[in-house]
Amino acid sequence: MTVLGHEVPRAHRLPPGQTVDDLRRFGLPAFAARRPTLPAHPRLVVRVGEQGGDVPVTELLRGHRETRVGDLHCVTTWSAVDLWWSGVAFRVVHEWVHGVFEVPAAARWVRFRGLDGFHCCLSIDDAVAADVLLADRLDGQPLTPDHGAPIRLVAPAHYGYKSVKHLAAIDYLADYHPGPAGWMAHPRARVAHEERSRFLPGRVWRPIWRAAVPLVRRRYDAHG
Ligand SMILES: Nc1nc2c(c(=O)[nH]1)N[C@H]1C(S)=C(S)[C@@H](COP(=O)(O)O)O[C@H]1N2
Ligand SMILES: [Mo]
């Protein structure tokens, strides 16, 4: 990015409390050992109350592919920047769901579930933002198992735990469900507002989460 002809250093565009690092496989420590068996072709199941079925995700990817640059901001204060994700906007999937099922007005949350059992909710309002993608490619290559193959959610305006890897199912729900991240996850988790976790202000969480990084890295390195 240039402003008045001067290149703005990347770090100056980071959200509060973040520093740049490389993209490496990461997540909750309990999920480091969970390497799900991956299907060759993505399958995405949707549930809306008692209704449900398969989302034609391969067709939607074919017809609505877009490529966007987006950063991944982990709550533990590292950010991987300038990642080129390619996939279909969640809002395209959301419109397809509305065309096929009766979605009650009370369903204000969508839960994203991964093949490893991890899951997390976004409010519908946050999920339909233009930059929320179901991505199957990163930097021009098919997603690797490390980074969420066959498809993952990418929600760059929210902390990394919302960007669920190995996406298998989406559920329309009336209530927020914290999932395995529990109190560590914030219902909205907007990086611009530093909504890292519940109970304490984001800046208070910074050193606490930063101190956890070496331990989590060791767990993930042990499961290559
Ligand atoms: N299925 C699944 N998705 C997940 C996680 C996980 O453990 N399982 N961890 C989350 C967290 S906390 C982060 S920071 C990012 C890390 O993405 P990466 O492994 O591509 O670096 O994935 C998120 N999505
Ligand atoms: Mo994270």
GROMACS .gro file of N, CA, C and O in nm, residues 2 5 10 14 16 30 47 56 71 80 83 94 97 116 122 126 168 174 179 197:
model
   80
    2THR      N    1   0.057   0.221  -0.083
    2THR     CA    2   0.132   0.347  -0.080
    2THR      C    3   0.039   0.461  -0.041
    2THR      O    4  -0.078   0.463  -0.077
    5GLY      N    5   0.265   0.846  -0.220
    5GLY     CA    6   0.387   0.801  -0.286
    5GLY      C    7   0.485   0.726  -0.198
    5GLY      O    8   0.589   0.682  -0.245
   10ARG      N    9   0.433  -0.289   0.623
   10ARG     CA   10   0.323  -0.383   0.647
   10ARG      C   11   0.278  -0.380   0.793
   10ARG      O   12   0.160  -0.386   0.823
   14LEU      N   13  -0.114  -0.352   1.065
   14LEU     CA   14  -0.162  -0.463   1.148
   14LEU      C   15  -0.262  -0.413   1.250
   14LEU      O   16  -0.251  -0.302   1.300
   16PRO      N   17  -0.438  -0.394   1.630
   16PRO     CA   18  -0.368  -0.374   1.757
   16PRO      C   19  -0.318  -0.503   1.820
   16PRO      O   20  -0.390  -0.603   1.824
   30ALA      N   21  -0.536  -2.910   2.185
   30ALA     CA   22  -0.605  -3.039   2.181
   30ALA      C   23  -0.628  -3.090   2.039
   30ALA      O   24  -0.655  -3.208   2.018
   47ARG      N   25  -2.748  -2.773   0.789
   47ARG     CA   26  -2.865  -2.804   0.872
   47ARG      C   27  -2.933  -2.675   0.911
   47ARG      O   28  -2.869  -2.581   0.959
   56PRO      N   29  -2.423  -2.777  -0.286
   56PRO     CA   30  -2.344  -2.812  -0.407
   56PRO      C   31  -2.217  -2.726  -0.414
   56PRO      O   32  -2.201  -2.641  -0.500
   71ASP      N   33  -0.554  -1.143   0.561
   71ASP     CA   34  -0.457  -1.180   0.664
   71ASP      C   35  -0.523  -1.274   0.764
   71ASP      O   36  -0.644  -1.273   0.781
   80ALA      N   37  -0.032  -1.385   0.998
   80ALA     CA   38   0.025  -1.418   0.866
   80ALA      C   39  -0.043  -1.326   0.766
   80ALA      O   40  -0.166  -1.319   0.763
   83LEU      N   41  -0.198  -1.321   0.232
   83LEU     CA   42  -0.236  -1.455   0.186
   83LEU      C   43  -0.343  -1.438   0.078
   83LEU      O   44  -0.441  -1.366   0.098
   94HIS      N   45  -2.496  -1.879   0.151
   94HIS     CA   46  -2.610  -1.833   0.232
   94HIS      C   47  -2.733  -1.807   0.144
   94HIS      O   48  -2.844  -1.848   0.177
   97VAL      N   49  -2.874  -2.139   0.036
   97VAL     CA   50  -2.949  -2.199   0.148
   97VAL      C   51  -3.088  -2.136   0.157
   97VAL      O   52  -3.188  -2.206   0.171
  116ASP      N   53  -1.222  -3.234   1.195
  116ASP     CA   54  -1.148  -3.273   1.316
  116ASP      C   55  -1.231  -3.252   1.443
  116ASP      O   56  -1.181  -3.272   1.554
  122LEU      N   57  -2.018  -1.782   1.379
  122LEU     CA   58  -2.017  -1.639   1.343
  122LEU      C   59  -2.161  -1.593   1.341
  122LEU      O   60  -2.251  -1.671   1.306
  126ASP      N   61  -2.194  -1.101   1.049
  126ASP     CA   62  -2.050  -1.108   1.026
  126ASP      C   63  -2.018  -1.206   0.912
  126ASP      O   64  -1.927  -1.180   0.832
  168ALA      N   65  -1.679  -2.912   0.702
  168ALA     CA   66  -1.765  -3.024   0.663
  168ALA      C   67  -1.912  -2.991   0.674
  168ALA      O   68  -1.994  -3.048   0.603
  174ALA      N   69  -3.022  -2.042   1.642
  174ALA     CA   70  -3.076  -1.923   1.708
  174ALA      C   71  -2.976  -1.864   1.808
  174ALA      O   72  -2.980  -1.745   1.837
  179GLY      N   73  -1.833  -2.364   2.130
  179GLY     CA   74  -1.751  -2.472   2.075
  179GLY      C   75  -1.633  -2.505   2.164
  179GLY      O   76  -1.626  -2.459   2.278
  197SER      N   77  -1.096  -1.252   2.356
  197SER     CA   78  -1.157  -1.354   2.439
  197SER      C   79  -1.259  -1.284   2.528
  197SER      O   80  -1.270  -1.162   2.526
   0.00000   0.00000   0.00000
